[in-house]
Coordinates of C-alpha atoms and ligand atoms in Angstrom, one line a residue:
M259 CA 0.0 0.0 0.0
S260 CA 1.5 3.3 -1.0
D261 CA 1.3 6.3 1.4
I262 CA -1.2 8.3 -0.7
L263 CA -4.1 6.7 -2.4
K264 CA -4.0 8.2 -5.9
V265 CA -7.4 8.5 -7.6
A266 CA -8.2 9.2 -11.3
I267 CA -11.8 10.3 -12.1
A268 CA -13.4 9.6 -15.4
G269 CA -16.6 11.7 -15.8
L270 CA -17.2 15.1 -14.3
G271 CA -21.0 15.5 -14.4
T272 CA -23.5 15.3 -11.6
V273 CA -21.8 12.4 -9.7
G274 CA -18.2 13.2 -10.8
V275 CA -18.3 16.8 -9.5
G276 CA -20.0 15.6 -6.3
T277 CA -17.1 13.2 -5.8
V278 CA -14.5 15.9 -6.4
K279 CA -16.3 18.1 -3.8
I280 CA -16.2 15.4 -1.1
L281 CA -12.5 14.7 -1.8
Q282 CA -11.7 18.4 -1.6
Q283 CA -13.9 19.4 1.3
H284 CA -13.3 16.4 3.5
A285 CA -9.7 15.8 2.7
D286 CA -8.5 15.9 6.4
V287 CA -11.2 13.7 7.9
L288 CA -10.9 11.2 5.0
A289 CA -7.1 10.9 5.6
K290 CA -7.7 10.3 9.3
R291 CA -10.4 7.7 8.6
C292 CA -8.4 5.9 5.9
G293 CA -5.0 6.2 7.7
R294 CA -3.6 7.9 4.6
P295 CA -4.4 10.8 2.2
V296 CA -6.8 10.2 -0.7
N297 CA -5.8 12.5 -3.5
I298 CA -7.2 13.1 -7.0
V299 CA -4.3 13.0 -9.5
A300 CA -6.0 12.8 -12.9
I301 CA -9.4 13.6 -14.5
S302 CA -11.2 13.0 -17.8
A303 CA -14.4 14.3 -19.4
R304 CA -15.4 15.4 -22.9
D305 CA -15.1 19.2 -22.5
H306 CA -11.9 20.4 -21.0
N307 CA -13.0 24.0 -20.8
K308 CA -16.4 23.6 -19.1
D309 CA -16.8 25.5 -15.8
R310 CA -17.8 22.8 -13.4
G311 CA -17.9 25.0 -10.3
V312 CA -14.9 23.2 -8.7
D313 CA -11.2 23.8 -8.9
L314 CA -9.7 21.2 -11.2
S315 CA -6.4 23.0 -11.9
G316 CA -4.1 20.7 -9.9
Y317 CA -5.1 17.5 -11.8
Q318 CA -3.7 16.0 -14.9
W319 CA -6.3 16.2 -17.7
Y320 CA -6.9 13.3 -20.2
S321 CA -9.3 13.7 -23.1
D322 CA -9.3 9.8 -23.4
A323 CA -10.6 8.1 -20.3
A324 CA -9.3 4.7 -21.3
E325 CA -5.8 6.2 -21.8
M326 CA -6.1 7.7 -18.3
A327 CA -7.2 4.4 -16.9
R328 CA -4.2 2.6 -18.5
D329 CA -1.4 5.2 -18.2
A330 CA -2.1 7.7 -15.3
D331 CA 0.0 7.2 -12.2
C332 CA -3.0 6.1 -10.0
D333 CA -4.2 3.3 -7.7
V334 CA -8.0 3.7 -8.4
V335 CA -10.0 4.7 -11.4
V336 CA -13.4 6.0 -10.6
E337 CA -15.7 5.6 -13.6
L338 CA -18.6 8.1 -13.6
I339 CA -19.3 8.4 -17.3
G340 CA -22.2 5.9 -17.7
G341 CA -23.4 3.5 -20.4
S342 CA -23.0 -0.2 -20.7
E343 CA -20.7 -0.1 -23.7
G344 CA -18.2 2.2 -25.2
I345 CA -15.8 4.4 -23.3
A346 CA -17.0 3.6 -19.8
K347 CA -16.5 -0.2 -20.5
D348 CA -13.2 0.5 -22.2
A349 CA -11.9 2.6 -19.3
V350 CA -13.0 0.0 -16.7
E351 CA -11.4 -2.9 -18.5
A352 CA -8.2 -0.9 -19.1
A353 CA -8.0 -0.1 -15.4
L354 CA -8.6 -3.7 -14.3
N355 CA -6.1 -5.0 -16.8
A356 CA -3.5 -2.5 -15.6
G357 CA -4.0 -3.8 -12.0
R358 CA -5.9 -0.7 -10.8
H359 CA -8.9 -0.8 -8.5
V360 CA -12.2 0.4 -10.0
V361 CA -15.1 2.2 -8.4
T362 CA -18.1 2.9 -10.6
A363 CA -21.7 4.2 -10.2
N364 CA -22.6 2.7 -13.6
K365 CA -25.4 0.2 -13.1
A366 CA -25.9 -0.3 -16.8
L367 CA -22.3 -1.5 -17.1
V368 CA -22.4 -3.7 -14.0
A369 CA -25.9 -5.2 -14.9
H370 CA -24.7 -6.2 -18.4
H371 CA -21.1 -7.1 -17.8
G372 CA -20.8 -7.6 -14.0
T373 CA -19.9 -11.2 -14.0
E374 CA -17.1 -10.9 -16.6
L375 CA -15.7 -7.7 -15.0
A376 CA -15.7 -9.3 -11.6
C377 CA -13.7 -12.2 -13.0
L378 CA -11.3 -9.8 -14.6
A379 CA -10.9 -7.9 -11.3
E380 CA -10.3 -11.1 -9.3
K381 CA -7.8 -12.3 -11.9
N382 CA -5.8 -9.1 -11.5
G383 CA -6.1 -9.0 -7.7
V384 CA -8.0 -5.7 -7.5
S385 CA -11.4 -4.5 -6.4
L386 CA -14.5 -3.7 -8.5
N387 CA -16.7 -1.6 -6.2
Y388 CA -20.2 -0.3 -7.3
E389 CA -22.1 0.9 -4.2
A390 CA -23.4 4.0 -6.0
A391 CA -24.9 1.9 -8.8
V392 CA -27.8 0.7 -6.6
A393 CA -30.1 3.0 -4.6
G394 CA -27.9 6.1 -4.6
G395 CA -26.9 7.1 -1.1
I396 CA -28.2 4.0 0.6
P397 CA -25.2 1.7 1.5
I398 CA -27.2 -1.4 0.4
I399 CA -24.4 -3.3 -1.4
K400 CA -22.3 -3.1 1.8
T401 CA -25.3 -4.1 3.8
V402 CA -26.1 -7.2 1.7
R403 CA -22.5 -8.2 0.9
E404 CA -21.1 -7.7 4.4
G405 CA -23.7 -6.8 7.0
L406 CA -26.1 -9.6 6.1
A407 CA -23.5 -12.1 4.9
G408 CA -24.4 -14.6 7.6
N409 CA -28.0 -15.0 6.3
S410 CA -29.6 -16.9 3.5
L411 CA -31.7 -14.2 1.8
S412 CA -35.0 -15.2 0.3
R413 CA -36.1 -11.8 -1.1
V414 CA -34.9 -8.3 -1.8
Y415 CA -37.2 -5.6 -3.0
G416 CA -37.8 -1.9 -3.0
I417 CA -38.0 1.4 -4.7
L418 CA -34.9 1.5 -6.8
N419 CA -35.5 4.5 -9.1
G420 CA -35.5 8.0 -7.7
T421 CA -36.8 9.6 -10.8
C422 CA -39.9 7.4 -11.0
N423 CA -40.7 7.7 -7.3
Y424 CA -40.3 11.5 -7.6
I425 CA -42.7 11.6 -10.6
L426 CA -45.3 9.3 -9.0
T427 CA -45.2 11.2 -5.7
T428 CA -45.3 14.6 -7.2
M429 CA -48.2 13.7 -9.6
R430 CA -50.2 12.4 -6.6
E431 CA -49.5 15.3 -4.4
T432 CA -49.8 18.2 -6.9
G433 CA -51.9 16.8 -9.8
R434 CA -49.1 18.0 -12.2
D435 CA -48.5 16.3 -15.6
F436 CA -46.1 13.5 -16.1
D437 CA -43.8 15.3 -18.6
D438 CA -43.7 18.4 -16.5
V439 CA -42.5 16.5 -13.4
L440 CA -40.0 14.5 -15.4
A441 CA -38.5 17.8 -16.6
D442 CA -38.0 18.7 -12.9
A443 CA -36.3 15.4 -12.2
Q444 CA -33.9 16.0 -15.1
K445 CA -33.0 19.5 -13.8
L446 CA -32.4 18.1 -10.4
G447 CA -29.8 15.7 -11.8
Y448 CA -31.8 12.6 -10.9
A449 CA -32.6 11.2 -14.4
E450 CA -30.3 9.2 -16.6
A451 CA -28.7 10.8 -19.7
D452 CA -31.6 9.1 -21.5
P453 CA -34.6 9.4 -19.1
A454 CA -36.4 6.6 -21.0
F455 CA -34.1 4.3 -18.9
D456 CA -35.8 5.7 -15.8
I457 CA -39.5 5.8 -16.8
D458 CA -39.4 2.5 -18.7
G459 CA -38.1 0.6 -15.7
V460 CA -34.7 -0.3 -17.2
D461 CA -32.6 1.6 -14.7
A462 CA -34.5 -0.1 -11.8
A463 CA -34.0 -3.4 -13.6
H464 CA -30.2 -2.8 -13.9
K465 CA -30.1 -2.2 -10.1
L466 CA -32.3 -5.2 -9.3
A467 CA -30.1 -7.6 -11.4
I468 CA -27.1 -6.4 -9.4
L469 CA -28.9 -6.7 -6.1
A470 CA -30.1 -10.2 -6.8
S471 CA -26.6 -11.3 -7.7
V472 CA -25.2 -10.1 -4.4
A473 CA -28.2 -11.4 -2.4
F474 CA -28.4 -14.9 -3.9
G475 CA -24.8 -15.5 -5.1
T476 CA -25.9 -15.8 -8.7
E477 CA -24.5 -14.5 -12.0
V478 CA -25.8 -11.0 -12.8
D479 CA -28.7 -11.7 -15.2
F480 CA -30.3 -8.5 -16.5
D481 CA -32.0 -10.4 -19.4
A482 CA -34.0 -12.4 -16.8
V483 CA -35.7 -9.3 -15.4
H484 CA -39.3 -8.8 -16.3
V485 CA -39.5 -5.0 -16.9
E486 CA -42.4 -2.5 -17.1
G487 CA -42.2 1.2 -16.6
I488 CA -44.6 4.0 -15.5
R489 CA -45.5 5.6 -18.8
H490 CA -49.1 4.1 -18.8
I491 CA -49.9 5.3 -15.3
N492 CA -52.2 8.3 -15.4
A493 CA -53.8 10.7 -13.0
M494 CA -57.0 8.6 -13.0
D495 CA -55.1 5.5 -11.7
I496 CA -53.4 7.5 -9.0
Q497 CA -56.7 8.8 -7.9
F498 CA -58.4 5.3 -7.9
A499 CA -55.4 3.9 -6.0
D500 CA -56.0 6.6 -3.4
E501 CA -59.7 5.7 -3.1
L502 CA -58.9 2.0 -2.7
G503 CA -56.2 2.7 0.0
Y504 CA -53.1 2.1 -2.1
K505 CA -50.2 4.1 -3.5
I506 CA -48.6 3.3 -6.8
K507 CA -44.9 2.6 -6.6
L508 CA -42.4 1.3 -9.2
L509 CA -40.9 -1.6 -7.3
G510 CA -38.1 -4.1 -8.1
I511 CA -38.6 -7.5 -6.6
A512 CA -36.2 -10.4 -6.6
T513 CA -37.2 -13.6 -4.9
K514 CA -35.5 -17.0 -4.6
V515 CA -38.2 -19.7 -5.0
N516 CA -36.7 -23.2 -4.5
A517 CA -33.9 -23.3 -7.0
T518 CA -35.3 -20.5 -9.3
I519 CA -34.9 -16.8 -9.3
E520 CA -37.8 -14.4 -10.0
Q521 CA -36.8 -10.8 -10.9
R522 CA -39.4 -8.2 -11.8
V523 CA -39.7 -4.5 -12.1
H524 CA -43.2 -2.9 -12.6
P525 CA -45.6 -0.5 -11.0
C526 CA -47.3 -1.9 -7.9
M527 CA -50.3 -1.0 -5.8
V528 CA -48.9 -1.0 -2.3
P529 CA -51.3 -0.6 0.7
E530 CA -51.0 2.7 2.5
G531 CA -49.1 1.9 5.7
A532 CA -46.8 -0.7 4.2
P533 CA -43.3 0.4 4.9
V534 CA -42.4 1.2 1.2
S535 CA -45.6 3.2 0.7
T536 CA -44.3 6.0 3.0
V537 CA -41.1 6.4 0.9
E538 CA -41.7 9.5 -1.2
G539 CA -40.0 11.8 -3.7
V540 CA -36.5 11.0 -4.8
F541 CA -36.1 8.6 -1.8
N542 CA -35.4 4.9 -2.4
A543 CA -35.9 2.0 0.0
V544 CA -34.6 -1.5 0.0
V545 CA -36.1 -4.4 2.0
C546 CA -34.2 -7.6 2.6
D547 CA -35.7 -10.8 4.1
G548 CA -33.1 -13.0 5.7
D549 CA -33.4 -16.2 7.7
F550 CA -31.7 -15.0 10.8
V551 CA -32.0 -11.2 10.6
D552 CA -35.7 -11.4 9.6
T553 CA -36.7 -8.2 7.7
I554 CA -34.7 -5.0 7.4
M555 CA -35.4 -1.9 5.4
Q556 CA -33.0 0.9 4.5
E557 CA -34.2 4.3 3.1
G558 CA -32.4 7.3 1.7
R559 CA -32.0 9.5 -1.3
G560 CA -31.7 7.4 -4.4
A561 CA -30.2 9.9 -6.8
G562 CA -28.5 13.3 -7.0
E563 CA -25.0 14.7 -6.7
G564 CA -24.5 14.4 -2.9
P565 CA -26.0 11.1 -2.1
T566 CA -24.4 9.3 -5.0
A567 CA -21.0 10.8 -4.4
S568 CA -21.3 9.7 -0.8
A569 CA -21.7 6.1 -2.0
V570 CA -18.7 6.5 -4.4
M571 CA -16.6 7.8 -1.6
A572 CA -17.4 4.8 0.7
D573 CA -16.1 2.5 -2.0
V574 CA -12.9 4.5 -2.5
M575 CA -12.3 4.5 1.3
D576 CA -12.6 0.7 1.4
I577 CA -9.8 0.5 -1.1
A578 CA -7.8 3.1 0.9
R579 CA -8.2 1.0 4.0
G580 CA -7.3 -2.2 2.3
I581 CA -10.8 -3.7 2.7
S582 CA -11.6 -6.2 -0.1
V583 CA -14.5 -8.6 -0.4
P584 CA -15.6 -10.6 -3.5
T585 CA -17.4 -8.4 -6.0
F586 CA -20.7 -10.2 -5.7
A587 CA -20.2 -11.7 -2.2
V588 CA -18.7 -15.0 -3.4
P589 CA -15.8 -15.4 -5.8
A590 CA -16.9 -14.6 -9.3
T591 CA -16.1 -18.0 -10.7
Q592 CA -18.4 -19.6 -8.1
L593 CA -21.5 -17.5 -8.9
Q594 CA -24.4 -19.8 -9.7
K595 CA -26.6 -19.7 -12.8
L596 CA -30.1 -20.5 -11.7
P597 CA -33.2 -20.7 -13.9
T598 CA -35.7 -17.9 -14.1
R599 CA -39.1 -18.4 -12.6
P600 CA -41.6 -17.4 -15.3
M601 CA -43.7 -14.3 -14.7
A602 CA -46.8 -16.4 -15.7
E603 CA -46.4 -18.2 -12.3
R604 CA -46.8 -15.0 -10.2
R605 CA -49.7 -15.3 -7.9
G606 CA -51.4 -12.3 -6.3
A607 CA -54.2 -9.7 -6.6
Y608 CA -54.6 -7.3 -9.5
Y609 CA -56.0 -3.8 -10.2
V610 CA -57.5 -3.4 -13.6
R611 CA -58.8 -0.2 -15.1
L612 CA -61.0 -0.5 -18.2
M613 CA -62.5 2.2 -20.4
L614 CA -65.9 1.0 -21.5
V615 CA -68.7 2.1 -23.8
D616 CA -71.6 2.8 -21.4
E617 CA -74.4 0.5 -22.8
P618 CA -76.4 -2.4 -21.6
G619 CA -74.7 -5.8 -21.4
V620 CA -71.1 -4.4 -21.5
F621 CA -70.3 -5.4 -18.0
A622 CA -71.7 -8.9 -18.4
D623 CA -69.1 -9.5 -21.2
V624 CA -66.3 -8.4 -18.9
A625 CA -67.5 -10.5 -16.1
A626 CA -67.8 -13.5 -18.4
A627 CA -64.2 -13.1 -19.5
L628 CA -63.1 -13.0 -15.9
R629 CA -65.2 -16.1 -15.1
D630 CA -63.9 -18.0 -18.1
H631 CA -60.3 -17.6 -16.9
E632 CA -61.1 -18.2 -13.2
V633 CA -60.4 -14.7 -12.1
S634 CA -62.5 -13.7 -9.1
M635 CA -63.5 -10.1 -8.6
E636 CA -63.0 -8.4 -5.2
Q637 CA -64.2 -4.8 -5.8
L638 CA -65.7 -2.8 -8.6
L639 CA -65.8 0.9 -9.1
Q640 CA -67.5 2.8 -12.0
R641 CA -67.3 6.5 -12.6
M642 CA -69.8 8.5 -14.6
R643 CA -68.8 10.6 -17.6
D644 CA -70.8 12.7 -20.1
P645 CA -73.2 10.7 -22.3
G646 CA -71.3 9.1 -25.2
E647 CA -67.9 9.1 -23.4
A648 CA -66.2 5.9 -22.4
V649 CA -66.5 5.3 -18.6
P650 CA -63.6 4.1 -16.4
V651 CA -64.4 0.9 -14.6
V652 CA -61.9 -0.4 -12.0
I653 CA -61.8 -4.0 -10.8
T654 CA -59.7 -5.5 -8.1
T655 CA -59.3 -9.2 -8.0
H656 CA -58.7 -11.9 -5.4
D657 CA -55.4 -13.8 -5.8
T658 CA -55.0 -15.4 -9.2
T659 CA -52.1 -16.4 -11.4
E660 CA -50.5 -13.9 -13.8
A661 CA -51.3 -16.4 -16.7
D662 CA -55.0 -16.4 -15.9
M663 CA -55.1 -12.6 -15.5
V664 CA -53.3 -11.9 -18.8
N665 CA -55.6 -14.3 -20.6
A666 CA -58.7 -12.7 -19.2
L667 CA -57.4 -9.2 -20.1
N668 CA -56.6 -10.3 -23.7
A669 CA -60.2 -11.5 -24.0
I670 CA -61.5 -8.2 -22.5
A671 CA -59.3 -6.1 -24.7
A672 CA -60.8 -7.8 -27.7
L673 CA -64.4 -6.7 -26.9
D674 CA -65.8 -4.0 -29.2
T675 CA -67.0 -2.1 -26.1
V676 CA -63.5 -1.7 -24.7
T677 CA -62.1 1.6 -26.0
E678 CA -58.5 1.4 -25.0
A679 CA -55.9 -1.1 -23.7
P680 CA -56.7 -2.2 -20.1
C681 CA -54.4 -0.8 -17.5
M682 CA -53.3 -3.6 -15.2
I683 CA -51.3 -3.0 -12.0
R684 CA -50.2 -5.8 -9.6
I685 CA -51.2 -5.5 -6.0
E686 CA -48.4 -6.3 -3.6
T687 CA -49.2 -6.6 0.1
F688 CA -45.9 -7.7 1.6
Ligands
NAP705 P1 -23.7 13.1 -16.3 O1 -24.0 14.3 -15.4 O2 -24.3 13.0 -17.7 O3 -22.1 13.1 -16.5 C1 -21.4 12.3 -17.4 C2 -20.0 12.7 -17.5 O4 -19.3 11.8 -18.4 C3 -19.8 14.1 -18.0 O5 -18.9 14.8 -17.3 C4 -19.3 13.9 -19.4 O6 -18.3 14.9 -19.9 C5 -18.5 12.6 -19.2 N1 -18.3 11.9 -20.5 C6 -19.2 11.6 -21.4 N2 -18.6 10.9 -22.5 C7 -17.3 10.9 -22.2 C8 -16.2 10.4 -22.8 N3 -16.3 9.8 -24.0 N4 -15.0 10.5 -22.2 C9 -14.9 11.1 -21.0 N5 -15.9 11.6 -20.3 C10 -17.1 11.5 -20.9 O7 -24.0 11.7 -15.6 P2 -24.1 11.4 -14.0 O8 -25.5 11.7 -13.7 O9 -23.0 12.1 -13.3 O10 -24.0 9.9 -14.0 C11 -22.7 9.2 -14.1 C12 -22.9 7.8 -13.8 O11 -23.4 7.6 -12.5 C13 -23.9 7.0 -14.7 O12 -23.4 5.7 -14.9 C14 -25.2 7.0 -13.9 O13 -26.0 6.0 -14.3 C15 -24.6 6.9 -12.5 N6 -25.5 7.3 -11.5 C16 -26.0 8.6 -11.5 C17 -26.8 9.0 -10.5 C18 -27.4 10.4 -10.5 O14 -28.2 10.7 -9.5 N7 -27.1 11.3 -11.4 C19 -27.0 8.2 -9.4 C20 -26.4 6.9 -9.3 C21 -25.7 6.5 -10.4 P3 -18.7 16.4 -20.1 O15 -19.2 16.9 -18.8 O16 -17.5 17.1 -20.6 O17 -19.8 16.4 -21.1
HSE706 N1 -31.6 7.9 -12.7 C1 -31.4 7.2 -11.4 C2 -32.6 7.4 -10.5 C3 -30.2 7.7 -10.7 O1 -33.5 8.2 -10.8 O2 -32.8 6.6 -9.6 C4 -29.8 7.0 -9.5 O3 -29.3 5.7 -9.9

C-alpha cells in the first residue's frame, strides 16, 4: 500500500463533481479515517473547458478516459461516465487489466457485464466496487454483501429509481402532468442521460439484477428481469389507488423460490401503511428478508449529486483502508446460474382499469371473460362521464395467477365495447 491513495476520475458530471467536492472538502477527515491521504491525481471528461464549479487546476487532464485508466499514475479509477458499452467499459477494462482498482456508479455496465468484469478484477487481484450503482446514497451493497453475509436471503425488493418515485409522488401530491414533473427530475440531476431508462423501468432493472446477484450468489442476469415502466400510469389510476387505500410505486422485486430466481420491475399498488408506501419523492428504500435477521429496510436519497457521491466515496475508502470482499459476495467463478421463474407463475391480486362504452350488457361480457379464466373479482368501481364518453371501470381481484389474469385481459381487450388497452397494476401486500 503506497502512502497516498491516488485517484483518477473519469466523468465530471453530476456524480463526478460531487465526488471531487467530497474529496476536496473532507480531505482531512478522509485521511484520518483511511490512515492515509486520498488525492485526486487525474481527471477526464469530454469538455476540458467547461466550468464545473470546482477547482480542477491541480489534476492531470486526459481527453481519453481509457488512456487515463491505463497510463495515469494512479491506484484507483473512478468511472462516472455511464453507459453499458463504449468508453465507460473500455476505461474500466483498461484499469482492471492495468491492475488498478475500479469504483463505478454505472449500473448499466455492471448489470450487463458484471460477472465478466468481476472475473477480470479477481484475476488481476483488484477490487471492483459499485455501491453507488444501486439505490444512490443507501449503503445497500455493503449491507447485503457484508452486514447480512451470515444470512440466507429469500427476497430483496424496493423502490430503486428516484426519478420514478419523484414523478409518482409529485403527480399524486400536486396533480401535475407526467412530462412536466419528469423535466424537474432532469433539472435536479436525478434522471439518466436518456430518461427513458428511468421511466421505462430499465434503470431499476439494472439495479435489481445487481442486487439479486449479491443477495443470492448468482450471476448478474439482466435479461432475466421482467421490466415494465410507468408511462401508462395516469392521474386517474393515481386517484383510484388513493380511493382504494393504495399508493402506486415502481418496485423491483427479486425472490428466490426453491432453485429458481424471480426478478421483476413494474408499478405496484402498495397498501397505504406498508413500509415502502411511505417512501416518497427521490427517496429509495430496499427491504431484505433473511433467515436470521428477519426483515430489514433501508431508506435514503436514491439519486442526485451528494447522495451518489457519498456512496462512491465509501467504495474509495474501502480501497484506501485495504478492505476487499468478493465483488458479488462470493468469488466470481463460483457464482451460480439459476433458472428464471416465469412471470406467468406470479400469484397475487390485481388492479384493472378499463375504459368501456356505457351501454347495456357491457359489464356482463367483462364478467364472463373473468369467469372463463377463473379470475375472481374483489371490488368494482365505476365513474360516470358525459353521455357518449367511455367510462372508467376499476376492478380489483382476489389472488390469481398472472397467466389467468393476462388471458382474461386479452379477452376483455378484444371486446368492441372496450375503447383502449386495459391498465393492469399488480397489488403487492408484503
Ligand atoms: P452526467 O451528469 O451526464 O455526467 C457524465 C460525465 O461523463 C460528463 O462529465 C461527461 O463529460 C462525461 N463523459 C461523457 N462521455 C465521455 C467520454 N467519451 N470520455 C470522458 N468523459 C465522458 O452523468 P451522471 O448523472 O453524473 O452519471 C454518471 C454515472 O453515475 C452514470 O453511470 C449514472 O447511471 C450513474 N449514477 C447517476 C446518479 C445520479 O443521480 N445522477 C445516481 C447513481 C448513479 P462532459 O461533462 O464534458 O460532457
Ligand atoms: N436515474 C437514477 C434514478 C439515478 O433516478 O434513480 C440513480 O441511480
